[in-house]
């Protein structure tokens, strides 16, 4: 299978956000959009068309970005989510969602649509995060998000804090550059190439490094009909020469194994982040998609 259009390396940010208008003349209006950089996009909306904002929001601010759904595997996946959220009546996957009720505020209606979207395929199996950027706007969704969709608050963590390159675990003997160069997938034993971004267990002391496909297949053993895992137990195991941090192991786990429960979305988000050059490319890509959709 070749790379899909708009595909991204693990950890690159694709989000779909909800704006809320604070202008007394337009109070309560909302806007759904796609972004790779929430802070930058909010500034553009409040700066008007000349600053890169959308024509629907231009001259009607201030606008507040109150929530964002992120964790999409590609720009295309996020844009499809954006379109369905904007046009629920035209999406066959949301045919069960009723139209906006008389007296129902636009904000409440969009939250109702979002609640059903997070429970509908294909979005129900994506490693998404629902992040409230303004906690005072938070409302409980009905139905609630699936258990694997975490609820977060505040802006997404900066790249410097979120990035986590795979590192060699603590061992009794020091590793050498040759050992690092020969790093292998813990599941298929094939060498990890320089251009590959392995997934790593975030728990301290666990040495797991694995190809994305290999770990996905491991997690999907109990769901053979699915293509995307939701969660699974870490298959990492410490060789005899490594110190095992048993403090982080469940009581039933054998000595030397990890077995911690891992959310697929957490692995994708924590193990890799794009470079600054990739972020600039993504912002240009966002501008390209915005221009196409609004012309």
Coordinates of N, CA, C and O in Angstrom, one line a residue, residues 99-275:
X99 N -31.9 17.4 12.7 CA -31.5 18.7 12.3 C -31.5 19.6 13.6 O -32.0 19.2 14.6
X100 N -31.0 20.8 13.4 CA -31.0 21.8 14.5 C -32.4 22.1 14.9 O -33.3 22.4 14.1
X101 N -32.7 22.1 16.2 CA -34.0 22.3 16.8 C -34.3 23.8 16.9 O -33.4 24.6 17.0
X102 N -35.6 24.1 16.9 CA -36.0 25.5 17.1 C -35.6 25.9 18.5 O -35.9 25.2 19.5
X103 N -34.9 27.0 18.6 CA -34.4 27.5 19.9 C -33.1 26.9 20.3 O -32.5 27.3 21.3
X104 N -32.5 25.9 19.5 CA -31.3 25.3 19.9 C -30.1 26.2 19.4 O -30.1 26.6 18.2
X105 N -29.3 26.6 20.3 CA -28.1 27.5 19.9 C -27.2 26.8 19.0 O -27.1 25.5 19.0
X106 N -26.5 27.5 18.1 CA -25.6 26.9 17.2 C -24.5 26.2 17.9 O -24.1 25.1 17.5
X107 N -24.0 26.7 19.0 CA -23.0 26.0 19.8 C -23.4 24.7 20.3 O -22.8 23.7 20.1
X108 N -24.6 24.6 20.9 CA -25.2 23.4 21.4 C -25.4 22.4 20.2 O -25.2 21.2 20.4
X109 N -25.9 22.8 19.1 CA -26.1 22.0 18.0 C -24.8 21.4 17.5 O -24.7 20.1 17.2
X110 N -23.8 22.2 17.4 CA -22.5 21.6 16.9 C -21.9 20.6 17.9 O -21.2 19.7 17.5
X111 N -22.1 20.8 19.2 CA -21.6 19.9 20.2 C -22.4 18.6 20.0 O -21.9 17.5 20.2
X112 N -23.7 18.7 19.8 CA -24.5 17.5 19.6 C -24.1 16.7 18.4 O -23.9 15.4 18.4
X113 N -23.8 17.4 17.3 CA -23.2 16.7 16.1 C -21.9 16.0 16.4 O -21.7 14.9 16.0
X114 N -21.0 16.8 17.1 CA -19.7 16.3 17.4 C -19.8 15.0 18.2 O -19.1 14.0 18.0
X115 N -20.7 15.0 19.2 CA -20.9 13.8 20.1 C -21.2 12.6 19.2 O -20.7 11.5 19.5
X116 N -22.1 12.7 18.2 CA -22.4 11.5 17.4 C -21.3 11.2 16.4 O -21.1 10.0 16.1
X117 N -20.5 12.2 16.0 CA -19.4 11.9 15.1 C -18.4 11.1 15.7 O -17.8 10.2 15.1
X118 N -18.1 11.4 17.0 CA -17.0 10.6 17.7 C -17.4 9.2 17.9 O -16.6 8.3 18.2
X119 N -18.7 8.9 17.8 CA -19.2 7.5 18.0 C -19.5 6.8 16.6 O -19.9 5.6 16.6
X120 N -19.4 7.5 15.5 CA -19.7 7.0 14.2 C -18.5 6.6 13.5 O -17.4 7.2 13.6
X121 N -18.6 5.5 12.6 CA -17.4 5.1 11.8 C -17.3 6.1 10.7 O -18.3 6.7 10.2
X122 N -16.0 6.4 10.2 CA -14.8 5.8 10.6 C -14.1 6.5 11.8 O -13.1 6.0 12.3
X123 N -14.7 7.6 12.2 CA -14.0 8.4 13.2 C -14.0 7.7 14.6 O -13.1 8.0 15.4
X124 N -14.9 6.8 14.8 CA -14.9 6.1 16.2 C -13.6 5.3 16.4 O -13.4 5.0 17.6
X125 N -12.9 5.0 15.4 CA -11.7 4.2 15.6 C -10.4 5.0 15.4 O -9.3 4.4 15.5
X126 N -10.5 6.3 15.2 CA -9.3 7.1 15.1 C -8.8 7.5 16.5 O -9.6 7.6 17.4
X127 N -7.5 7.6 16.6 CA -6.9 8.0 17.9 C -7.0 9.5 18.2 O -6.0 10.2 18.3
X128 N -8.2 9.9 18.4 CA -8.5 11.3 18.6 C -8.4 11.8 20.0 O -8.6 11.0 20.9
X129 N -8.2 13.1 20.2 CA -8.3 13.7 21.5 C -9.3 14.9 21.4 O -9.2 15.7 20.4
X130 N -10.2 15.0 22.4 CA -11.1 16.1 22.5 C -10.5 17.1 23.5 O -10.4 16.8 24.7
X131 N -10.1 18.3 23.0 CA -9.3 19.2 23.8 C -10.1 20.5 23.9 O -10.4 21.2 22.9
X132 N -10.5 20.9 25.2 CA -11.2 22.1 25.4 C -10.1 23.2 25.7 O -9.3 23.1 26.6
X133 N -10.1 24.2 24.8 CA -9.1 25.3 24.9 C -9.6 26.3 25.9 O -8.8 27.1 26.4
X134 N -10.9 26.4 26.0 CA -11.5 27.2 27.0 C -12.4 26.4 28.0 O -13.5 25.9 27.6
X135 N -11.9 26.1 29.2 CA -12.6 25.2 30.1 C -14.0 25.8 30.5 O -14.9 25.0 30.8
X136 N -14.2 27.1 30.4 CA -15.5 27.7 30.8 C -16.5 27.4 29.8 O -17.7 27.6 30.0
X137 N -16.1 27.0 28.6 CA -17.1 26.6 27.6 C -17.4 25.1 27.6 O -18.3 24.7 26.8
X138 N -16.8 24.4 28.4 CA -16.9 22.9 28.4 C -18.4 22.5 28.7 O -19.0 23.0 29.5
X139 N -18.8 21.5 27.9 CA -20.1 20.9 28.1 C -19.9 19.4 28.0 O -19.1 18.9 27.2
X140 N -20.7 18.6 28.7 CA -20.7 17.2 28.6 C -21.3 16.8 27.3 O -22.5 17.2 27.0
X141 N -20.7 15.9 26.5 CA -21.3 15.5 25.3 C -22.2 14.3 25.5 O -22.0 13.5 26.4
X142 N -23.3 14.3 24.7 CA -24.2 13.2 24.8 C -24.5 12.7 23.4 O -25.1 13.4 22.6
X143 N -24.1 11.4 23.1 CA -23.5 10.5 23.9 C -22.0 10.9 24.2 O -21.4 11.6 23.5
X144 N -21.4 10.3 25.3 CA -20.1 10.7 25.6 C -19.1 10.1 24.6 O -19.4 9.1 23.9
X145 N -17.9 10.6 24.5 CA -16.9 10.1 23.6 C -16.5 8.7 24.0 O -16.7 8.2 25.1
X146 N -16.0 7.9 23.0 CA -15.6 6.5 23.3 C -14.5 6.5 24.4 O -13.8 7.5 24.6
X147 N -14.3 5.4 25.1 CA -13.3 5.4 26.2 C -11.9 5.7 25.8 O -11.1 6.2 26.6
X148 N -11.6 5.4 24.5 CA -10.2 5.6 24.0 C -9.9 7.1 23.6 O -8.8 7.4 23.2
X149 N -11.0 7.9 23.6 CA -10.8 9.3 23.3 C -10.6 10.1 24.5 O -11.6 10.4 25.3
X150 N -9.4 10.6 24.8 CA -9.2 11.3 26.1 C -9.7 12.7 26.0 O -9.8 13.3 24.9
X151 N -10.0 13.3 27.2 CA -10.5 14.6 27.3 C -9.3 15.4 27.9 O -8.7 15.1 28.9
X152 N -9.0 16.5 27.2 CA -7.8 17.3 27.6 C -8.2 18.8 27.7 O -9.3 19.2 27.1
X153 N -7.4 19.6 28.4 CA -7.7 21.0 28.6 C -6.5 21.8 28.3 O -5.3 21.4 28.6
X154 N -6.7 23.0 27.8 CA -5.6 23.9 27.5 C -5.0 23.7 26.2 O -5.4 22.8 25.4
X155 N -4.0 24.5 25.8 CA -3.4 24.4 24.4 C -2.6 23.1 24.3 O -2.2 22.6 25.3
X156 N -2.5 22.6 23.1 CA -1.6 21.4 22.9 C -0.2 21.7 23.4 O 0.2 22.8 23.3
X157 N 0.4 20.7 23.9 CA 1.8 20.9 24.4 C 2.7 21.4 23.3 O 2.6 20.9 22.2
X158 N 3.7 22.3 23.6 CA 4.7 22.7 22.6 C 5.5 21.5 22.2 O 5.6 20.5 22.9
X159 N 6.0 21.7 21.0 CA 6.8 20.6 20.4 C 8.0 20.2 21.3 O 8.3 19.0 21.5
X160 N 8.6 21.2 22.0 CA 9.7 20.8 22.8 C 9.3 19.9 24.0 O 10.1 19.2 24.5
X161 N 8.1 20.1 24.5 CA 7.6 19.2 25.6 C 7.0 17.9 25.1 O 7.1 16.9 25.8
X162 N 6.4 18.0 23.9 CA 5.7 16.8 23.5 C 6.6 15.8 22.7 O 6.3 14.6 22.7
X163 N 7.7 16.3 22.1 CA 8.5 15.4 21.3 C 9.2 14.4 22.2 O 9.7 14.7 23.3
X164 N 9.3 13.2 21.7 CA 10.0 12.2 22.5 C 10.6 11.2 21.5 O 9.9 10.4 20.9
X165 N 11.9 11.3 21.3 CA 12.5 10.4 20.4 C 12.8 9.1 21.1 O 13.0 9.1 22.3
X166 N 12.8 8.0 20.4 CA 13.0 6.7 21.0 C 14.5 6.7 21.5 O 15.4 7.0 20.7
X167 N 14.6 6.3 22.7 CA 16.0 6.2 23.3 C 16.2 4.8 23.7 O 15.3 4.0 24.0
X168 N 17.5 4.4 23.8 CA 17.9 3.1 24.2 C 17.7 3.0 25.7 O 18.1 4.0 26.5
X169 N 17.1 2.0 26.3 CA 16.8 1.9 27.7 C 18.0 1.7 28.5 O 19.1 1.4 28.0
X170 N 17.9 2.0 29.8 CA 19.0 1.9 30.8 C 19.4 0.4 30.8 O 18.6 -0.5 30.9
X171 N 20.7 0.2 30.8 CA 21.2 -1.2 30.8 C 22.4 -1.2 31.7 O 23.0 -0.2 32.1
X172 N 22.9 -2.5 32.1 CA 24.0 -2.6 32.9 C 25.3 -2.3 32.1 O 26.3 -1.9 32.7
X173 N 25.2 -2.4 30.8 CA 26.4 -2.1 30.0 C 26.1 -0.9 29.1 O 24.9 -0.8 28.6
X174 N 27.0 0.0 28.8 CA 26.7 1.1 28.0 C 26.6 0.7 26.6 O 27.3 -0.2 26.1
X175 N 25.6 1.3 25.8 CA 25.4 1.0 24.4 C 26.5 1.8 23.6 O 27.0 2.8 24.0
X176 N 26.7 1.3 22.4 CA 27.7 1.9 21.5 C 26.9 2.4 20.3 O 25.8 2.0 20.0
X177 N 27.6 3.2 19.5 CA 26.9 3.7 18.3 C 26.6 2.6 17.3 O 25.6 2.6 16.6
X178 N 27.4 1.5 17.3 CA 27.1 0.4 16.4 C 25.9 -0.3 16.8 O 25.1 -0.7 16.0
X179 N 25.6 -0.4 18.2 CA 24.4 -1.0 18.6 C 23.2 -0.2 18.2 O 22.2 -0.8 17.8
X180 N 23.3 1.1 18.3 CA 22.2 2.0 17.9 C 21.9 1.8 16.5 O 20.7 1.8 16.0
X181 N 23.0 1.7 15.6 CA 22.8 1.6 14.2 C 22.1 0.3 13.8 O 21.5 0.3 12.8
X182 N 22.2 -0.7 14.6 CA 21.7 -2.0 14.3 C 20.3 -2.2 15.1 O 19.9 -3.4 15.3
X183 N 19.7 -1.2 15.5 CA 18.4 -1.3 16.2 C 17.4 -2.1 15.4 O 17.3 -1.9 14.2
X184 N 16.7 -3.0 16.1 CA 15.8 -3.8 15.4 C 14.4 -3.7 16.0 O 14.3 -3.4 17.2
X185 N 13.4 -4.0 15.2 CA 12.0 -4.0 15.7 C 11.9 -5.2 16.7 O 12.3 -6.3 16.4
X186 N 11.2 -4.9 17.8 CA 11.1 -5.9 18.9 C 10.1 -7.0 18.5 O 10.1 -8.1 19.1
X187 N 9.3 -6.8 17.4 CA 8.3 -7.8 17.0 C 8.7 -8.6 15.8 O 8.5 -9.8 15.8
X188 N 9.3 -8.0 14.8 CA 9.6 -8.7 13.6 C 11.1 -9.0 13.5 O 11.6 -9.7 12.6
X189 N 11.9 -8.3 14.3 CA 13.4 -8.5 14.4 C 14.1 -7.9 13.1 O 15.3 -8.0 13.0
X190 N 13.4 -7.2 12.2 CA 14.0 -6.6 11.1 C 14.6 -5.3 11.6 O 14.2 -4.6 12.5
X191 N 15.7 -4.9 10.9 CA 16.4 -3.6 11.3 C 15.5 -2.4 11.1 O 14.7 -2.4 10.1
X192 N 15.6 -1.5 12.0 CA 14.9 -0.2 11.9 C 15.7 0.7 11.0 O 16.8 1.1 11.4
X193 N 15.2 1.1 9.8 CA 16.0 1.9 8.9 C 16.0 3.4 9.4 O 15.1 3.8 10.2
X194 N 17.0 4.1 9.0 CA 17.1 5.5 9.4 C 15.9 6.3 9.1 O 15.6 7.2 9.9
X195 N 15.2 6.1 8.0 CA 14.1 6.9 7.6 C 12.8 6.5 8.3 O 11.8 7.1 8.2
X196 N 12.8 5.4 9.1 CA 11.6 4.9 9.7 C 11.5 5.5 11.1 O 12.5 5.7 11.8
X197 N 10.3 5.8 11.5 CA 10.1 6.3 12.9 C 9.4 5.2 13.7 O 8.2 5.0 13.6
X198 N 10.2 4.5 14.5 CA 9.6 3.4 15.3 C 8.7 4.0 16.4 O 8.9 5.1 16.9
X199 N 7.7 3.2 16.9 CA 6.9 3.5 18.0 C 7.6 3.0 19.3 O 8.2 1.9 19.3
X200 N 7.6 3.7 20.4 CA 8.2 3.4 21.6 C 7.3 3.4 22.8 O 6.4 4.3 22.8
X201 N 7.4 2.5 23.7 CA 6.6 2.5 24.9 C 7.0 3.7 25.8 O 8.2 3.9 26.0
X202 N 6.1 4.5 26.2 CA 6.5 5.7 27.0 C 6.8 5.4 28.5 O 7.2 6.3 29.2
X203 N 6.6 4.1 28.9 CA 6.8 3.8 30.3 C 8.3 3.7 30.6 O 9.0 3.1 29.9
X204 N 8.8 4.3 31.7 CA 10.2 4.3 32.0 C 10.8 2.9 32.1 O 10.2 2.0 32.7
X205 N 11.9 2.7 31.5 CA 12.6 1.5 31.5 C 12.2 0.5 30.4 O 12.9 -0.5 30.2
X206 N 11.1 0.7 29.8 CA 10.7 -0.3 28.7 C 11.4 0.0 27.4 O 11.4 1.1 26.9
X207 N 12.1 -1.1 26.9 CA 12.9 -0.8 25.7 C 12.2 -1.0 24.4 O 12.8 -1.0 23.3
X208 N 10.9 -1.1 24.4 CA 10.2 -1.5 23.1 C 10.4 -0.4 22.1 O 10.2 0.8 22.2
X209 N 10.8 -0.9 20.9 CA 10.9 -0.1 19.7 C 10.4 -1.0 18.6 O 10.9 -2.1 18.4
X210 N 9.4 -0.5 17.8 CA 8.7 -1.4 16.9 C 8.2 -0.6 15.7 O 7.9 0.6 15.8
X211 N 8.2 -1.3 14.5 CA 7.6 -0.7 13.4 C 6.1 -0.4 13.7 O 5.4 -1.1 14.4
X212 N 5.6 0.7 13.1 CA 4.2 1.0 13.3 C 3.3 -0.1 12.9 O 2.3 -0.5 13.6
X213 N 3.5 -0.7 11.7 CA 2.7 -1.8 11.2 C 2.8 -3.0 12.1 O 1.8 -3.6 12.4
X214 N 4.0 -3.3 12.6 CA 4.1 -4.5 13.4 C 3.4 -4.4 14.7 O 2.7 -5.3 15.2
X215 N 3.4 -3.2 15.4 CA 2.7 -3.0 16.6 C 1.2 -2.9 16.4 O 0.5 -3.4 17.2
X216 N 0.8 -2.4 15.3 CA -0.6 -2.4 15.0 C -1.1 -3.8 14.8 O -2.2 -4.1 15.4
X217 N -0.4 -4.6 14.1 CA -0.8 -6.0 14.0 C -0.9 -6.7 15.3 O -1.8 -7.6 15.6
X218 N 0.1 -6.4 16.2 CA 0.1 -7.0 17.5 C -1.2 -6.6 18.3 O -1.8 -7.5 19.0
X219 N -1.5 -5.4 18.3 CA -2.7 -4.9 19.0 C -4.0 -5.4 18.4 O -5.0 -5.5 19.1
X220 N -4.0 -5.7 17.1 CA -5.2 -6.1 16.5 C -5.5 -7.6 16.4 O -6.4 -8.1 15.8
X221 N -4.7 -8.3 17.2 CA -4.9 -9.8 17.2 C -6.2 -10.2 17.7 O -6.8 -11.2 17.2
X222 N -6.8 -9.4 18.6 CA -8.1 -9.7 19.1 C -9.3 -9.1 18.3 O -10.4 -9.3 18.6
X223 N -8.9 -8.2 17.3 CA -9.9 -7.6 16.4 C -9.4 -7.8 15.0 O -9.0 -6.8 14.3
X224 N -9.4 -9.0 14.5 CA -8.8 -9.2 13.2 C -9.5 -8.5 12.0 O -8.9 -8.3 11.0
X225 N -10.7 -8.1 12.2 CA -11.5 -7.4 11.1 C -11.2 -5.9 11.0 O -11.7 -5.3 10.1
X226 N -10.4 -5.4 11.9 CA -10.2 -3.9 12.0 C -8.8 -3.6 11.3 O -7.9 -4.4 11.3
X227 N -8.7 -2.4 10.9 CA -7.4 -1.9 10.3 C -6.6 -1.0 11.3 O -5.4 -0.9 11.1
X228 N -7.3 -0.4 12.2 CA -6.7 0.6 13.1 C -6.9 0.2 14.5 O -8.0 0.0 15.0
X229 N -5.8 0.0 15.3 CA -6.0 -0.4 16.7 C -6.5 0.8 17.6 O -6.3 1.9 17.2
X230 N -7.1 0.4 18.7 CA -7.5 1.4 19.7 C -6.5 1.4 20.9 O -6.1 2.5 21.3
X231 N -6.2 0.3 21.3 CA -5.3 0.1 22.5 C -4.8 -1.3 22.5 O -5.2 -2.2 21.8
X232 N -3.8 -1.5 23.4 CA -3.3 -2.9 23.6 C -2.3 -2.9 24.7 O -1.9 -1.9 25.2
X233 N -1.8 -4.1 25.0 CA -0.8 -4.3 26.0 C 0.6 -4.3 25.4 O 0.9 -4.9 24.4
X234 N 1.5 -3.5 26.0 CA 2.9 -3.4 25.5 C 3.5 -4.8 25.5 O 3.6 -5.4 26.6
X235 N 4.1 -5.2 24.4 CA 4.7 -6.5 24.3 C 6.2 -6.4 24.7 O 7.0 -7.4 24.6
X236 N 6.7 -5.3 25.2 CA 8.1 -5.1 25.5 C 8.5 -6.0 26.6 O 7.8 -6.3 27.6
X237 N 9.7 -6.5 26.5 CA 10.3 -7.4 27.6 C 11.8 -7.0 27.8 O 12.5 -6.8 26.8
X238 N 12.2 -7.0 29.0 CA 13.6 -6.6 29.3 C 14.4 -7.9 29.3 O 14.1 -8.9 29.9
X239 N 15.5 -7.9 28.5 CA 16.5 -9.0 28.5 C 17.1 -9.0 29.9 O 17.0 -8.1 30.7
X240 N 17.8 -10.2 30.2 CA 18.3 -10.4 31.6 C 19.3 -9.3 32.0 O 19.4 -9.0 33.2
X241 N 20.0 -8.7 31.0 CA 21.0 -7.7 31.4 C 20.4 -6.3 31.7 O 21.2 -5.4 32.1
X242 N 19.1 -6.1 31.5 CA 18.5 -4.8 31.7 C 17.9 -4.7 33.1 O 17.3 -5.7 33.5
X243 N 17.9 -3.6 33.7 CA 17.2 -3.4 35.0 C 15.7 -3.2 34.7 O 15.4 -2.3 33.9
X244 N 14.9 -3.9 35.3 CA 13.4 -3.8 35.2 C 12.9 -2.9 36.3 O 13.1 -3.1 37.4
X245 N 12.2 -1.8 35.9 CA 11.6 -0.9 36.9 C 10.2 -1.5 37.3 O 9.2 -1.1 36.7
X246 N 10.2 -2.4 38.2 CA 9.0 -3.1 38.6 C 8.0 -2.2 39.2 O 6.8 -2.6 39.3
X247 N 8.4 -1.0 39.6 CA 7.5 0.0 40.1 C 6.3 0.2 39.2 O 5.2 0.5 39.6
X248 N 6.6 0.1 37.9 CA 5.6 0.5 36.9 C 4.9 -0.7 36.3 O 4.1 -0.6 35.4
X249 N 5.1 -1.9 36.8 CA 4.5 -3.1 36.3 C 3.2 -3.4 37.1 O 3.2 -3.2 38.3
X250 N 2.2 -3.9 36.4 CA 1.0 -4.4 37.2 C 1.4 -5.6 38.0 O 2.3 -6.3 37.7
X251 N 0.7 -5.9 39.1 CA 1.1 -6.9 40.0 C 1.1 -8.3 39.3 O 1.9 -9.2 39.7
X252 N 0.3 -8.5 38.3 CA 0.2 -9.8 37.7 C 1.2 -10.0 36.6 O 1.4 -11.1 36.0
X253 N 2.0 -9.0 36.2 CA 2.9 -9.1 35.1 C 4.2 -9.9 35.5 O 4.7 -9.7 36.6
X254 N 4.7 -10.8 34.6 CA 5.9 -11.5 34.9 C 7.1 -10.5 35.0 O 7.1 -9.5 34.3
X255 N 8.0 -10.8 35.8 CA 9.2 -10.0 36.0 C 9.9 -9.9 34.6 O 10.1 -10.9 33.9
X256 N 10.3 -8.7 34.2 CA 11.0 -8.5 33.0 C 10.1 -8.2 31.8 O 10.6 -8.0 30.7
X257 N 8.8 -8.1 32.0 CA 7.9 -7.8 30.9 C 7.2 -6.4 31.3 O 7.1 -6.1 32.4
X258 N 6.7 -5.8 30.2 CA 6.0 -4.5 30.5 C 4.5 -4.7 30.7 O 4.0 -4.5 31.8
X259 N 3.8 -5.1 29.6 CA 2.3 -5.4 29.7 C 1.5 -4.2 30.1 O 0.3 -4.4 30.5
X260 N 2.0 -3.0 30.1 CA 1.2 -1.8 30.4 C 0.2 -1.6 29.3 O 0.5 -1.8 28.1
X261 N -1.0 -1.1 29.6 CA -2.0 -0.8 28.6 C -1.7 0.5 28.0 O -1.4 1.5 28.6
X262 N -1.7 0.5 26.6 CA -1.3 1.6 25.9 C -2.4 2.0 24.9 O -2.9 1.2 24.2
X263 N -2.7 3.3 24.9 CA -3.6 3.8 23.9 C -2.8 4.1 22.6 O -1.8 4.7 22.6
X264 N -3.4 3.7 21.5 CA -2.7 3.9 20.2 C -2.5 5.4 19.9 O -1.4 5.8 19.5
X265 N -3.4 6.2 20.3 CA -3.3 7.6 20.1 C -2.1 8.2 20.9 O -1.4 9.1 20.4
X266 N -1.9 7.7 22.1 CA -0.8 8.2 22.9 C 0.5 7.8 22.3 O 1.5 8.6 22.3
X267 N 0.6 6.6 21.7 CA 1.9 6.2 21.1 C 2.2 7.1 19.9 O 3.3 7.6 19.8
X268 N 1.2 7.4 19.1 CA 1.4 8.2 17.9 C 1.8 9.6 18.3 O 2.7 10.2 17.7
X269 N 1.1 10.2 19.3 CA 1.4 11.5 19.7 C 2.8 11.7 20.4 O 3.5 12.6 20.2
X270 N 3.1 10.7 21.3 CA 4.3 10.9 22.2 C 5.6 10.5 21.5 O 6.6 11.1 21.8
X271 N 5.6 9.5 20.6 CA 6.8 9.0 20.1 C 7.5 9.8 19.0 O 8.7 9.6 18.9
X272 N 6.7 10.5 18.3 CA 7.4 11.3 17.2 C 6.7 12.7 17.1 O 5.5 12.7 17.2
X273 N 7.4 13.7 16.8 CA 6.9 15.0 16.4 C 7.7 15.4 15.2 O 8.8 15.1 15.0
X274 N 7.1 16.3 14.4 CA 7.7 16.8 13.2 C 8.8 17.8 13.5 O 8.9 18.3 14.6
X275 N 9.6 18.0 12.5 CA 10.7 19.0 12.7 C 10.1 20.4 12.4 O 9.0 20.6 12.0

